[in-house]
XYZ file of C-alpha atoms in Angstrom:
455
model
C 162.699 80.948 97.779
C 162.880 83.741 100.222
C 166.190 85.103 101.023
C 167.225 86.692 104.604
C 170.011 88.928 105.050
C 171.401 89.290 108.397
C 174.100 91.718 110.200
C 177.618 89.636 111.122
C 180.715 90.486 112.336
C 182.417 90.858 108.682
C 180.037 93.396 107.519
C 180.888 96.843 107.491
C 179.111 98.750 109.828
C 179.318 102.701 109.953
C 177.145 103.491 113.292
C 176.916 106.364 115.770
C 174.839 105.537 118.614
C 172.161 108.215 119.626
C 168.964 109.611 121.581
C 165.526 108.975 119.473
C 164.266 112.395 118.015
C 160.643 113.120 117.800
C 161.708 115.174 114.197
C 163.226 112.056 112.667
C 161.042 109.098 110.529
C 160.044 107.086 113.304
C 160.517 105.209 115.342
C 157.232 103.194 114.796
C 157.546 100.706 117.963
C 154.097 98.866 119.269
C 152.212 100.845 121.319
C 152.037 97.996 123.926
C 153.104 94.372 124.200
C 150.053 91.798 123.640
C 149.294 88.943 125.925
C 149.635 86.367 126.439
C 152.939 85.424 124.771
C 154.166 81.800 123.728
C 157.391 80.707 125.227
C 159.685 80.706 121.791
C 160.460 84.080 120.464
C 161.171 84.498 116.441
C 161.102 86.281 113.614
C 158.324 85.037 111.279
C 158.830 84.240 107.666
C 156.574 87.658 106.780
C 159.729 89.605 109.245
C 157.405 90.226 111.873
C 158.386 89.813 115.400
C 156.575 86.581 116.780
C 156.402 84.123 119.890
C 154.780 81.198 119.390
C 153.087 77.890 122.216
C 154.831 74.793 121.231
C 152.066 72.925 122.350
C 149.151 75.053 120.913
C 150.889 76.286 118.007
C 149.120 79.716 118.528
C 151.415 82.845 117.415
C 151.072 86.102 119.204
C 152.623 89.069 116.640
C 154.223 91.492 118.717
C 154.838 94.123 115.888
C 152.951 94.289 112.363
C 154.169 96.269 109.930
C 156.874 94.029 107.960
C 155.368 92.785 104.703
C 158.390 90.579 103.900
C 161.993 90.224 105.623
C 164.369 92.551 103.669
C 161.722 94.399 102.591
C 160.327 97.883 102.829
C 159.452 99.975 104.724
C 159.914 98.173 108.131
C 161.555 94.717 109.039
C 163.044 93.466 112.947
C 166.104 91.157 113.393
C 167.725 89.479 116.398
C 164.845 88.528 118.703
C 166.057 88.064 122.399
C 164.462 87.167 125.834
C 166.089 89.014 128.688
C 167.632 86.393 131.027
C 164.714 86.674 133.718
C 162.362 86.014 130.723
C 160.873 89.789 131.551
C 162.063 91.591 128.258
C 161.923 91.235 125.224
C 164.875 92.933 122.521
C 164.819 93.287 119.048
C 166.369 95.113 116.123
C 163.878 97.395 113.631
C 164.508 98.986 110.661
C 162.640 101.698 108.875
C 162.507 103.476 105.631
C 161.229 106.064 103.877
C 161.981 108.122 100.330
C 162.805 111.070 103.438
C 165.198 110.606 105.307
C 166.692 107.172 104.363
C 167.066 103.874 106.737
C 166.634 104.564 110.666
C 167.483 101.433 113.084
C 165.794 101.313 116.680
C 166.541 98.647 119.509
C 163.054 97.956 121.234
C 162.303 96.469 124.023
C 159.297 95.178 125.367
C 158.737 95.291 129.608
C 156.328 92.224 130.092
C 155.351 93.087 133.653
C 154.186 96.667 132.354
C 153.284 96.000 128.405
C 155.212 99.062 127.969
C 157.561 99.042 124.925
C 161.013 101.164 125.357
C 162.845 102.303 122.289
C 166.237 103.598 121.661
C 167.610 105.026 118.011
C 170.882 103.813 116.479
C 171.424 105.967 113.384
C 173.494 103.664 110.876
C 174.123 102.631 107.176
C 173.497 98.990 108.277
C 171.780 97.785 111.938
C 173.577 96.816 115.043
C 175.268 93.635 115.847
C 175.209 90.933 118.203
C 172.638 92.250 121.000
C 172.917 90.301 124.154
C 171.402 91.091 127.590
C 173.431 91.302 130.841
C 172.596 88.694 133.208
C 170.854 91.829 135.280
C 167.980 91.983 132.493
C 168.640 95.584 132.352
C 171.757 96.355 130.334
C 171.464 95.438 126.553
C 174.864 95.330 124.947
C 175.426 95.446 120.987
C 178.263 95.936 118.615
C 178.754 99.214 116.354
C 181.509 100.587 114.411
C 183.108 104.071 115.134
C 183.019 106.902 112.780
C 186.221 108.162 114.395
C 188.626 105.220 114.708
C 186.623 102.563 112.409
C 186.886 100.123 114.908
C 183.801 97.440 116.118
C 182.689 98.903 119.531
C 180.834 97.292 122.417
C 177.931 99.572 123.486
C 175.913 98.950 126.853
C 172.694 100.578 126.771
C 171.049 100.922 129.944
C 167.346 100.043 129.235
C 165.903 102.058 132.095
C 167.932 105.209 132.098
C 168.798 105.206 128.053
C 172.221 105.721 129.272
C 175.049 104.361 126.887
C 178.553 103.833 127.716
C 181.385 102.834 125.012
C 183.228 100.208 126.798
C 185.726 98.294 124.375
C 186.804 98.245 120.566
C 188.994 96.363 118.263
C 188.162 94.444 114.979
C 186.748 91.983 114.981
C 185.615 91.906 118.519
C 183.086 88.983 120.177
C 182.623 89.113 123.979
C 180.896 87.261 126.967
C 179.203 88.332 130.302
C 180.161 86.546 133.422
C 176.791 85.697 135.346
C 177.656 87.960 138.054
C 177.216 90.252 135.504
C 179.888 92.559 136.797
C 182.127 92.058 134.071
C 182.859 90.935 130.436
C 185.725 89.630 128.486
C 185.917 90.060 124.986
C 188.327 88.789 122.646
C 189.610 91.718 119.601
C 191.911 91.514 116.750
C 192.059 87.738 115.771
C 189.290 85.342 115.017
C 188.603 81.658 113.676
C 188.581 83.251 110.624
C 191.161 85.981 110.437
C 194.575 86.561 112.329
C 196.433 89.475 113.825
C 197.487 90.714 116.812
C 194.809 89.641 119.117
C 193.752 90.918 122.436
C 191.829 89.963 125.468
C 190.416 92.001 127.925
C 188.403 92.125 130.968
C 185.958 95.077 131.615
C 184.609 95.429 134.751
C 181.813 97.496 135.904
C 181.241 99.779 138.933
C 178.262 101.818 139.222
C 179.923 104.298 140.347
C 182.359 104.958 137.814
C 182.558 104.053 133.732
C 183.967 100.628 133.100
C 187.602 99.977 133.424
C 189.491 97.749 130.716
C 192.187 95.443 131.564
C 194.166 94.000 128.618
C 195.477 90.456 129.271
C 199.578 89.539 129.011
C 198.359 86.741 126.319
C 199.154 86.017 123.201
C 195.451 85.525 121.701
C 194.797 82.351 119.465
C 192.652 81.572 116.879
C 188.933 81.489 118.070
C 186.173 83.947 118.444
C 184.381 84.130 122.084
C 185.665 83.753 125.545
C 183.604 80.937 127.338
C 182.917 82.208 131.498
C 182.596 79.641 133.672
C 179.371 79.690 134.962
C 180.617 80.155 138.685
C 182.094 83.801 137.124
C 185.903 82.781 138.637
C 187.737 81.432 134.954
C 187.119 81.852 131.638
C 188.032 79.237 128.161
C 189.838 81.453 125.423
C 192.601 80.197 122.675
C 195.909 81.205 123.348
C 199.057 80.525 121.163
C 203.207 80.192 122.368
C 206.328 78.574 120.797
C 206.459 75.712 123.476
C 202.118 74.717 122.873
C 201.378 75.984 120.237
C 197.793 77.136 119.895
C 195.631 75.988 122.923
C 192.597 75.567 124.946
C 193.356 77.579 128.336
C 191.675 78.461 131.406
C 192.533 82.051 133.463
C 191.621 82.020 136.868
C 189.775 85.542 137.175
C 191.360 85.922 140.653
C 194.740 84.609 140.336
C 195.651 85.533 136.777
C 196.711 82.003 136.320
C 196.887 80.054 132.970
C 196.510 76.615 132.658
C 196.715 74.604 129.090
C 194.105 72.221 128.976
C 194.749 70.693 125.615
C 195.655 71.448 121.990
C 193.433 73.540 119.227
C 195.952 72.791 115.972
C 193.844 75.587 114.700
C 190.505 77.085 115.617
C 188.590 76.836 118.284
C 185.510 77.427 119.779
C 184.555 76.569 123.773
C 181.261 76.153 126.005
C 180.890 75.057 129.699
C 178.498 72.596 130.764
C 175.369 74.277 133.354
C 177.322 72.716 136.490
C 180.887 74.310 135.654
C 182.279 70.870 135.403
C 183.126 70.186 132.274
C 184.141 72.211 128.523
C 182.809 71.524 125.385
C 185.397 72.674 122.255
C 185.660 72.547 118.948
C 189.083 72.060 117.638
C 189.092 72.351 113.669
C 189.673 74.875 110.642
C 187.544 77.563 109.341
C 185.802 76.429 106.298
C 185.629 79.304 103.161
C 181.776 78.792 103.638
C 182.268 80.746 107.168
C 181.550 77.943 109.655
C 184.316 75.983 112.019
C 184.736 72.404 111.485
C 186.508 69.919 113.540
C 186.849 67.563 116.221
C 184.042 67.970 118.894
C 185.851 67.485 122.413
C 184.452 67.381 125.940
C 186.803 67.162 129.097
C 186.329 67.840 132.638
C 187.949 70.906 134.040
C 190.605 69.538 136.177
C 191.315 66.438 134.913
C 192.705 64.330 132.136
C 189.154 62.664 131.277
C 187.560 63.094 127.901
C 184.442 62.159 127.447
C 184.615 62.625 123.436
C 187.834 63.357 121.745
C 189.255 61.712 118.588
C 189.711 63.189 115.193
C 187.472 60.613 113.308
C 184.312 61.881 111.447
C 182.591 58.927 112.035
C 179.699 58.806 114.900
C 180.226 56.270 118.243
C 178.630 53.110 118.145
C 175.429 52.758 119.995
C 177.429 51.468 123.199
C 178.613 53.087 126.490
C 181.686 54.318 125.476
C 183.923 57.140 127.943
C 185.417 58.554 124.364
C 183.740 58.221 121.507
C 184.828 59.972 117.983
C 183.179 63.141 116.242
C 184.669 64.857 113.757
C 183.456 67.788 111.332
C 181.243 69.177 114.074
C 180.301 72.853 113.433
C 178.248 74.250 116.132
C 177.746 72.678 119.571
C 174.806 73.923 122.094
C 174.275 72.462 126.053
C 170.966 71.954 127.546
C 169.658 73.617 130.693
C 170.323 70.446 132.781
C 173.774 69.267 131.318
C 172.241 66.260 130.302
C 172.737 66.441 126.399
C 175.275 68.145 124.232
C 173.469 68.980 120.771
C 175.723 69.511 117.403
C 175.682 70.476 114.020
C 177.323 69.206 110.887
C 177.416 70.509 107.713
C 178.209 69.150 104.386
C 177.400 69.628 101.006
C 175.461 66.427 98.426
C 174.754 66.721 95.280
C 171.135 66.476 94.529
C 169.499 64.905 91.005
C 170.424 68.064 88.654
C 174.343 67.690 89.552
C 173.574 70.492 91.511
C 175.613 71.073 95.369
C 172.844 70.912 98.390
C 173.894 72.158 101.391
C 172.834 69.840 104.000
C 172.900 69.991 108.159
C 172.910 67.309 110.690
C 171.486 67.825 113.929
C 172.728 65.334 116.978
C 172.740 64.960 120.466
C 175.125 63.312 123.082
C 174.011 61.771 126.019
C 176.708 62.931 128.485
C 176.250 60.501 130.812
C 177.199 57.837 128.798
C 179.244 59.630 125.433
C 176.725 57.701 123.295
C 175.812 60.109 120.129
C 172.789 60.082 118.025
C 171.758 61.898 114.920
C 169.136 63.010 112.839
C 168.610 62.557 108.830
C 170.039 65.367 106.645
C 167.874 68.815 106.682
C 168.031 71.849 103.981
C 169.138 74.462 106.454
C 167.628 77.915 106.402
C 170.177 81.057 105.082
C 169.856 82.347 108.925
C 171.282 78.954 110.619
C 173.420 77.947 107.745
C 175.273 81.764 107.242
C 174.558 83.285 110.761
C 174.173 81.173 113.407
C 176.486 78.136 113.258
C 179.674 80.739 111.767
C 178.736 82.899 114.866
C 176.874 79.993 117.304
C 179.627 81.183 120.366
C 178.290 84.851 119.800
C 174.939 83.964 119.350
C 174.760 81.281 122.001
C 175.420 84.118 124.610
C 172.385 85.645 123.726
C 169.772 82.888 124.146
C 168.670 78.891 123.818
C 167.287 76.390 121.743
C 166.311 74.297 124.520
C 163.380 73.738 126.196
C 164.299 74.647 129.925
C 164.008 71.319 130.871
C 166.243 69.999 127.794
C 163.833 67.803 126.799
C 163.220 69.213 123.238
C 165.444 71.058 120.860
C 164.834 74.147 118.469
C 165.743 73.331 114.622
C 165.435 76.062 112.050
C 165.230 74.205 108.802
C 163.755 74.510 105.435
C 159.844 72.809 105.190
C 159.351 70.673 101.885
C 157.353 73.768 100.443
C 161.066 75.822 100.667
C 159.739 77.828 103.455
C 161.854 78.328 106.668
C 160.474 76.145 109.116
C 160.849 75.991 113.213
C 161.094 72.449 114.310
C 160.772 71.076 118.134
C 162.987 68.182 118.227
C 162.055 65.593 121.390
C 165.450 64.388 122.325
C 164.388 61.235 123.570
C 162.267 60.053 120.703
C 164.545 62.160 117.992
C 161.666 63.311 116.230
C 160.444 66.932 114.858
C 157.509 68.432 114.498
C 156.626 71.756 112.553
C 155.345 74.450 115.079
C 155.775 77.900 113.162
C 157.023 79.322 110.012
C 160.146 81.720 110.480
C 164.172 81.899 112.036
C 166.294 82.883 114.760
C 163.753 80.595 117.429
C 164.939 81.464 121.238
C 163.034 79.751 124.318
C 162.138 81.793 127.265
C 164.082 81.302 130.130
C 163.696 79.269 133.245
C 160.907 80.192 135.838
C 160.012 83.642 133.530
C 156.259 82.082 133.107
C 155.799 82.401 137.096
C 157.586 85.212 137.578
C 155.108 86.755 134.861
C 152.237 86.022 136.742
C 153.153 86.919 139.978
C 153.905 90.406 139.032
C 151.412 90.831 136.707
C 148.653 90.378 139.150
């Protein structure tokens, strides 16, 4: 079985961010982008940069030279759609006997097939990419030579312009949809404590980014959750009198208002219409991955629509609060109309042997009512990357259709090869469209807005 190895926030990352040189090995991007293009974007089993039709099952290969991922000379990582479904990011490594391992961010301008490249010179690739919601800045995580701490770079795709505009360790961050600012948590994790930090950077264009560190005493939890109206933001904070807690900061105001206990962990997500907040209160398993009690609760009120500390799943009846428990990754669709989860747990197969086994489910939130599917083999990418990290990675793109009819599930075929599933919520049932990991879907409306300025 195939292995993948992917960057995370707990590697050590020794970076200096820099201008591509035409004397250096590489870079070897695509000399154009090929059409047409599918609508989910992955990284195919062979570590070649993919999209695929869900309904055709036709792949489009947008690069060609990776023979294997891990492998040499040449493999891409972290496949992303811009937010207007225009772009198209990715990570590439090279190697040669020469000069050694050279990383590149690439990024592929649909409208003009032109493919823009930008060199980060490293012992080990960038982390995290995630587009601003202008399509234009690219942000990614490095580590400085000079202080050693994780930094949040902003590349400006158009001008190659990079700015340096935060750093701590371990740092995660999320861009309000206005897109003129982020806040990023530093210092303290799910994982690991400290003294933690959070801090809103805001950005004028005509001046660098200023960084203002928040009076709070950070909790335990990883990414700040921005409402989508861009005026509060979900982060864990911790006191004598609450303990560590869900809160809500008013962007405007400063104010702070405890919305209900974390007891550990947590992890947070706001429904499409601002309404309501998805959170995971639980531990940190050694495995990596959060696991708790999976809670949903409108933003200024007392009603839960699931909260209870029970493992076991609601009966199939309309109920305003069922209980689910050991939930490890949690994912909204497009329209608000389904909440989809992960759990993990580990069986033991015929040989005595430990299996490490995910659930995917989905809750109707109209009615609480959860269902789930029948135990998968998870790929190494979902199981070791994306659940642990699903807040991080969650910024960057979706698993659902843009309708939120269907569902992306990245789990191993019955050959042991890593398989991309479209799950139809209604029916529950998966079918095999394309051989690979890290599945994104394009955007809402990018398919027309192709066209239009294609022509």
């Amino acid at each position: 079985m195939r292995r993948f190895l992917f960057p995370t926030a707990v590697l050590t990352l020794v970076l200096i961010v820099s201008c591509a040189s035409p004397d250096r090995f590489g870079p070897f991007p695509p000399d154009h982008t090929p059409e047409p293009l599918g609508d989910v974007l992955f990284i195919g089993d062979d570590g070649n940069v993919y999209t695929v039709d869900p309904e055709s099952r036709e792949t489009t290969a947008l690069t060609d030279l990776s023979v294997r991922y891990g492998g040499t000379p040449h493999s891409y990582d972290q496949p992303h759609w811009s937010p207007d479904g225009m772009k198209i990011s990715y990570v590439a490594m090279h190697r040669s006997e020469r000069s050694g391992r050279s990383y590149y961010l690439y990024v592929h301008d649909l409208a003009s097939g032109a493919v823009r490249t930008h060199e980060v010179t490293a012992a080990q690739p960038p982390a995290y990419t995630q587009w601003a919601p202008d399509s234009r800045r690219l942000s990614f995580l490095v580590q400085s030579e000079e202080t050693g701490l994780l930094e949040i770079v902003v590349w400006d795709t158009e001008t190659d312009h990079t700015v340096r505009v935060l750093n701590n360790r371990p740092l995660f961050w999320d861009w309000s949809p206005s897109g003129d600012f982020l806040v990023a948590h530093g210092g303290t994790s799910s994982l690991r404590g400290g003294s933690g930090t959070v801090s809103i950077v805001r950005f004028d264009t005509a001046a660098e980014p200023t960084v203002n560190e928040l009076d709070v005493q950070a909790g335990y939890f990883q990414v700040p959750a921005i409402a989508p109206s861009s005026d509060a933001f979900a982060m864990g904070v911790f006191s004598q009198e609450t303990g560590t807690s869900l809160a809500v900061r008013s962007i405007e105001t400063g104010e702070t208002v405890i919305r209900g206990p974390l007891f550990s962990a947590g992890a947070f997500g706001w429904s499409p219409d601002g309404e309501w907040i998805a959170y995971i209160t639980g531990l940190r398993r050694p495995t990596g991955e959060i696991t708790g009690n999976l809670r949903i609760a409108q933003r200024e009120s007392d009603v839960r629509l699931v909260s209870d500390r029970s493992r076991s799943l609601p009966v199939q009846e309309d109920s305003r609060a069922p209980s689910l428990g050991g939930v490890n990754a949690f994912y909204w669709s497009p329209d608000g109309a389904h909440l989809a989860f992960y759990r993990t747990d580990r069986q033991q197969n015929d040989a005595g042997q430990l299996v490490l086994e995910v659930r995917l489910g989905f809750i109707e939130t109209a009615t609480g009512r959860a269902f789930e599917l029948p135990p998968e083999r998870p790929t190494t990418s979902l199981s070791s990357v994306i659940i642990p990290y699903f807040d991080q990675y969650a910024r960057s793109g979706s698993m659902f259709t843009t309708d939120g009819s269907g569902f992306l599930m990245n789990v191993q075929t019955p050959d042991n090869r890593p398989g991309i599933y479209l799950v139809d919520v209604a029916s529950r049932t998966a079918e095999l469209i394309a051989y690979g990991h890290m599945p994104v879907f394009r955007p809402t409306g990018s398919g027309e807005q192709l066209s239009s300025e294609s022509l």
